[in-house]
CSV table of C-alpha atoms and ligand atoms in Angstrom, one decimal:
chain,number,residue,atom,x,y,z
A,1,MET,CA,141.0,94.1,115.3
A,2,ASP,CA,141.0,93.3,119.1
A,3,ALA,CA,143.3,90.4,120.9
A,4,VAL,CA,140.4,89.2,123.0
A,5,SER,CA,138.5,88.4,120.2
A,6,THR,CA,138.0,84.7,119.5
A,7,GLN,CA,138.3,85.7,115.6
A,8,ILE,CA,141.0,83.7,113.8
A,9,TRP,CA,142.6,86.2,110.7
A,10,SER,CA,143.4,84.6,107.4
A,11,ALA,CA,145.4,87.3,105.5
A,12,HIS,CA,144.6,85.3,102.1
A,13,ASP,CA,141.0,85.2,102.9
A,14,TYR,CA,140.9,88.7,103.9
A,15,ALA,CA,142.9,90.0,100.6
A,16,ALA,CA,140.0,87.4,98.5
A,17,ASN,CA,136.6,88.3,100.6
A,18,ALA,CA,137.5,91.7,102.1
A,19,ARG,CA,139.3,94.3,99.4
A,20,PHE,CA,135.9,96.3,99.5
A,21,VAL,CA,136.4,96.9,102.9
A,22,ALA,CA,139.1,99.6,102.0
A,23,ASP,CA,137.4,100.3,98.7
A,24,LEU,CA,134.4,101.6,100.4
A,25,ALA,CA,135.8,103.7,103.0
A,26,GLY,CA,135.9,107.0,100.8
A,27,GLU,CA,133.3,109.1,103.1
A,28,ALA,CA,135.0,108.0,106.2
A,29,VAL,CA,138.1,109.2,104.8
A,30,ALA,CA,136.4,112.4,103.4
A,31,LEU,CA,135.4,113.3,107.1
A,32,LEU,CA,138.8,112.8,108.1
A,33,ALA,CA,140.2,115.0,105.7
A,34,PRO,CA,144.0,113.6,106.1
A,35,ARG,CA,146.7,116.7,105.6
A,36,ALA,CA,150.3,116.4,104.6
A,37,GLY,CA,152.5,116.5,107.6
A,38,GLU,CA,149.7,115.3,110.3
A,39,ARG,CA,150.4,112.4,112.2
A,40,ILE,CA,147.7,109.9,112.2
A,41,LEU,CA,147.1,106.6,113.8
A,42,ASP,CA,145.3,104.0,111.9
A,43,LEU,CA,143.3,102.0,114.5
A,44,GLY,CA,142.6,98.6,113.2
A,45,CYS,CA,144.6,98.9,110.2
A,46,GLY,CA,144.0,95.1,109.0
A,47,ASP,CA,146.6,94.3,106.1
A,48,GLY,CA,147.0,98.2,105.6
A,49,ALA,CA,145.3,98.8,102.3
A,50,LEU,CA,143.6,101.7,103.7
A,51,THR,CA,146.7,102.8,105.6
A,52,SER,CA,148.6,103.0,102.5
A,53,GLU,CA,146.3,105.2,100.7
A,54,LEU,CA,145.9,107.5,103.9
A,55,SER,CA,149.8,107.7,103.6
A,56,ARG,CA,149.4,109.3,100.2
A,57,SER,CA,148.1,112.3,101.6
A,58,GLY,CA,151.6,113.2,102.8
A,59,ALA,CA,150.3,112.4,106.4
A,60,PHE,CA,152.6,110.3,108.7
A,61,VAL,CA,150.5,107.4,109.5
A,62,VAL,CA,151.2,104.4,111.8
A,63,GLY,CA,148.8,101.4,112.1
A,64,VAL,CA,148.1,99.3,115.1
A,65,ASP,CA,146.0,96.1,114.7
A,66,ALA,CA,145.8,92.8,117.2
A,67,ALA,CA,146.0,90.4,114.4
A,68,PRO,CA,149.4,89.2,113.5
A,69,GLU,CA,148.5,87.7,110.5
A,70,LEU,CA,147.4,91.1,109.2
A,71,ILE,CA,150.3,92.8,110.7
A,72,ALA,CA,152.7,90.8,108.8
A,73,ALA,CA,150.8,91.9,105.4
A,74,ALA,CA,150.5,95.5,106.3
A,75,ARG,CA,154.5,95.3,107.0
A,76,GLU,CA,155.3,93.8,103.6
A,77,ARG,CA,153.4,97.0,102.1
A,78,GLY,CA,156.5,99.1,103.8
A,79,LEU,CA,154.1,100.4,106.3
A,80,GLU,CA,154.9,101.3,110.0
A,81,VAL,CA,152.5,99.3,111.5
A,82,ARG,CA,152.6,97.7,115.5
A,83,LEU,CA,150.6,94.8,116.8
A,84,GLN,CA,148.5,96.2,119.7
A,85,ASP,CA,145.4,95.4,121.2
A,86,GLY,CA,142.8,98.3,120.5
A,87,ALA,CA,141.9,98.1,124.4
A,88,ALA,CA,145.6,99.1,125.3
A,89,LEU,CA,147.1,102.0,123.4
A,90,PRO,CA,150.3,102.9,124.5
A,91,PHE,CA,150.8,106.3,123.0
A,92,GLU,CA,150.9,109.6,124.6
A,93,ARG,CA,149.8,112.4,123.0
A,94,GLU,CA,151.3,111.7,119.8
A,95,PHE,CA,148.8,112.2,117.2
A,96,ASP,CA,146.7,114.4,115.6
A,97,ALA,CA,144.2,112.2,114.4
A,98,VAL,CA,142.8,108.7,115.3
A,99,PHE,CA,141.2,107.0,112.7
A,100,SER,CA,139.3,103.5,112.3
A,101,ASN,CA,137.5,101.7,109.4
A,102,ALA,CA,135.7,98.7,110.1
A,103,ALA,CA,137.4,97.5,113.0
A,104,LEU,CA,135.8,99.1,116.3
A,105,HIS,CA,133.0,96.4,116.1
A,106,TRP,CA,135.6,94.2,117.0
A,107,MET,CA,136.9,95.9,120.3
A,108,LYS,CA,134.2,95.0,122.6
A,109,ASP,CA,135.5,97.3,125.6
A,110,PRO,CA,134.8,100.6,123.9
A,111,ALA,CA,135.3,102.9,127.0
A,112,ALA,CA,139.1,101.5,127.1
A,113,VAL,CA,139.3,102.0,123.3
A,114,ILE,CA,138.3,105.8,123.8
A,115,ALA,CA,140.2,106.1,126.7
A,116,GLY,CA,143.5,105.0,124.7
A,117,VAL,CA,142.3,107.0,121.9
A,118,ALA,CA,142.2,110.3,123.8
A,119,ARG,CA,145.6,109.7,125.4
A,120,ALA,CA,147.1,109.3,121.9
A,121,LEU,CA,145.9,112.3,120.9
A,122,VAL,CA,147.1,116.0,121.1
A,123,PRO,CA,144.9,118.4,122.6
A,124,ARG,CA,142.2,119.2,120.3
A,125,GLY,CA,142.8,115.8,118.0
A,126,ARG,CA,140.6,114.3,116.1
A,127,PHE,CA,138.7,111.1,116.1
A,128,VAL,CA,137.4,109.9,113.2
A,129,GLY,CA,135.9,106.7,112.5
A,130,GLU,CA,133.3,104.4,110.9
A,131,PHE,CA,132.1,100.5,111.7
A,132,GLY,CA,129.4,98.3,112.3
A,133,GLY,CA,126.6,100.3,113.7
A,134,HIS,CA,123.2,98.9,115.5
A,135,GLY,CA,121.6,96.4,113.2
A,136,ASN,CA,124.6,95.5,111.2
A,137,VAL,CA,124.5,92.2,109.5
A,138,ALA,CA,121.5,91.5,111.1
A,139,ALA,CA,119.9,88.6,108.9
A,140,ILE,CA,123.7,87.3,109.1
A,141,VAL,CA,123.2,87.1,113.2
A,142,VAL,CA,119.8,85.4,113.2
A,143,ALA,CA,120.9,83.0,110.8
A,144,LEU,CA,123.7,82.1,112.8
A,145,SER,CA,122.1,82.3,116.3
A,146,ALA,CA,119.2,80.0,114.7
A,147,VAL,CA,121.7,77.5,113.3
A,148,LEU,CA,123.4,77.5,116.6
A,149,ALA,CA,120.1,77.3,118.6
A,150,ARG,CA,119.0,74.0,116.7
A,151,ARG,CA,122.6,72.7,118.2
A,152,GLY,CA,121.5,74.1,121.8
A,153,ILE,CA,124.2,76.6,121.4
A,154,ASP,CA,123.6,80.4,122.4
A,155,GLY,CA,125.2,82.5,119.7
A,156,ALA,CA,124.9,85.7,121.5
A,157,ALA,CA,127.4,84.4,123.9
A,158,LEU,CA,129.8,84.0,120.7
A,159,THR,CA,129.4,86.9,118.8
A,160,PRO,CA,132.6,88.7,118.7
A,161,TRP,CA,131.0,91.9,117.8
A,162,TYR,CA,129.7,95.0,119.0
A,163,PHE,CA,127.2,97.0,117.3
A,164,PRO,CA,126.1,100.3,119.2
A,165,THR,CA,123.6,102.7,118.5
A,166,ALA,CA,124.6,106.3,117.7
A,167,ALA,CA,123.5,107.5,121.2
A,168,GLU,CA,125.5,104.7,122.7
A,169,TYR,CA,128.7,105.6,121.3
A,170,ARG,CA,128.0,109.5,121.5
A,171,ARG,CA,127.4,109.0,125.1
A,172,LEU,CA,130.7,106.9,125.6
A,173,LEU,CA,132.6,109.4,123.2
A,174,GLU,CA,131.6,112.4,125.5
A,175,ALA,CA,132.1,110.3,128.6
A,176,GLY,CA,135.9,110.0,127.2
A,177,GLY,CA,136.4,113.7,126.9
A,178,PHE,CA,135.3,114.0,123.4
A,179,ALA,CA,132.8,116.9,121.8
A,180,VAL,CA,131.2,115.3,118.9
A,181,GLU,CA,131.0,116.9,115.8
A,182,SER,CA,128.9,114.5,113.6
A,183,ILE,CA,127.7,110.8,114.5
A,184,GLY,CA,125.2,108.7,112.6
A,185,LEU,CA,123.9,105.2,111.5
A,186,HIS,CA,123.8,104.8,107.5
A,187,ALA,CA,122.3,101.7,105.8
A,188,ARG,CA,125.0,100.6,103.2
A,189,PRO,CA,123.8,97.0,101.8
A,190,THR,CA,127.2,95.7,100.2
A,191,HIS,CA,128.0,93.3,97.3
A,192,LEU,CA,130.3,90.7,98.4
A,193,PRO,CA,133.1,90.4,95.8
A,194,THR,CA,133.0,86.5,96.4
A,195,ASP,CA,130.4,85.0,98.1
A,196,MET,CA,128.7,84.6,101.4
A,197,ALA,CA,130.6,81.5,102.4
A,198,GLY,CA,133.7,83.0,101.9
A,199,TRP,CA,132.7,86.3,104.3
A,200,LEU,CA,131.7,83.8,106.9
A,201,ARG,CA,134.9,82.1,106.6
A,202,THR,CA,136.8,85.4,106.9
A,203,PHE,CA,134.7,87.0,109.3
A,204,ALA,CA,132.5,85.0,111.3
A,205,ASN,CA,134.8,81.9,112.4
A,206,PRO,CA,134.0,82.2,116.2
A,207,PHE,CA,130.3,81.0,115.7
A,208,PHE,CA,131.7,77.7,114.3
A,209,ALA,CA,134.5,77.3,116.9
A,210,PRO,CA,132.4,75.0,119.2
A,211,LEU,CA,131.3,72.7,116.4
A,212,ASP,CA,133.1,69.6,115.7
A,213,ALA,CA,134.8,69.5,112.1
A,214,ASN,CA,132.0,67.4,110.6
A,215,ASP,CA,129.5,69.4,111.8
A,216,ARG,CA,131.1,72.9,110.7
A,217,ALA,CA,130.4,72.3,106.9
A,218,ALA,CA,126.8,71.3,107.8
A,219,ALA,CA,126.2,74.4,109.7
A,220,LEU,CA,127.5,76.5,107.3
A,221,GLU,CA,125.4,75.1,104.5
A,222,GLU,CA,122.3,75.5,107.1
A,223,THR,CA,123.3,79.1,107.6
A,224,LEU,CA,123.6,79.7,103.5
A,225,ALA,CA,120.4,78.0,103.3
A,226,LEU,CA,118.6,80.5,105.5
A,227,LEU,CA,120.3,83.5,103.7
A,228,ARG,CA,119.9,82.5,100.3
A,229,GLY,CA,116.4,83.9,100.1
A,230,VAL,CA,116.8,87.2,101.7
A,231,LEU,CA,120.5,88.2,100.7
A,232,SER,CA,121.4,86.4,97.4
A,233,ASP,CA,119.7,87.4,94.1
A,234,ASP,CA,118.7,85.8,91.3
A,235,GLY,CA,121.8,85.3,89.7
A,236,GLY,CA,123.3,84.1,93.1
A,237,ARG,CA,125.1,87.3,94.0
A,238,TRP,CA,125.4,87.9,97.9
A,239,THR,CA,124.8,91.3,99.3
A,240,ALA,CA,125.7,91.7,103.3
A,241,ASP,CA,123.3,93.9,105.3
A,242,TYR,CA,125.9,96.7,106.6
A,243,VAL,CA,124.6,99.4,108.7
A,244,ARG,CA,127.7,102.0,109.4
A,245,LEU,CA,128.0,104.1,112.3
A,246,ARG,CA,130.2,107.1,111.1
A,247,PHE,CA,131.6,109.9,113.6
A,248,ALA,CA,133.8,112.8,113.8
A,249,ALA,CA,134.6,113.9,117.4
A,250,ARG,CA,137.5,116.0,118.8
A,251,LEU,CA,139.0,115.9,122.1
A,252,ILE,CA,138.1,119.1,124.4
B,1,LIG,C1,131.6,95.0,109.0
B,1,LIG,O1,132.6,95.9,108.4
B,1,LIG,O2,130.6,95.4,109.5
B,1,LIG,C2,131.8,93.8,110.0
B,1,LIG,C3,132.7,93.0,109.2
B,1,LIG,C4,133.0,91.8,109.4
B,1,LIG,C5,132.5,91.1,110.4
B,1,LIG,C6,131.1,92.2,111.4
B,1,LIG,C7,130.9,93.1,110.6
């Protein structure tokens, strides 16, 4: 996750509301195909749940993340992790692969991220990842924007997220020196283990930051009211309208 984001992370909320982030990474991990003995950088490792799974392949995995709370949680798992802004990676030809799951959409300077990844890789190294692509959480973004517009606030100016099209991200990868082996958008509606209030609290707090404490609860209720008919079923079970951008690229 990116240091310049206004998002505030809570390891407790993340564990309660976002365990599925690691659980649903199977296709991205299969695309990475980690091998024993390789050196892999997990970019935006969060609380390390997936980093730990990658390590089981026998690869040497280093995790980086810009959120101190999440890095502390990852360190408690015994992982090798560093607090690091994804747009300023300090590594030089150290990794066979850079992997990233559900993190690149928090990094709003993608060209700087890709340049750092290219520096971190050995020649012909792989960059494999999955993150929110164009249209990701569109209903949620519209509901948040509508609630803020009622208060005269421009929601677009507050968004901490970057959701590119496949064509845009391919262009950036190629400009950064990568050959793109595969890239595409995949709709993946995702059942939430808790509810939309938990998801918004965990992931969308920058939208509520300009509101005073009294108004925050009201704005949250208004957002939930707008979303209920679209993303909640008869039994009150919530789904987030996720769209993943999954890619594999190789340094030329
Ligand atoms: C995502 O994984 O697509 C995502 C998670 C939190 C906020 C926005 C997007």
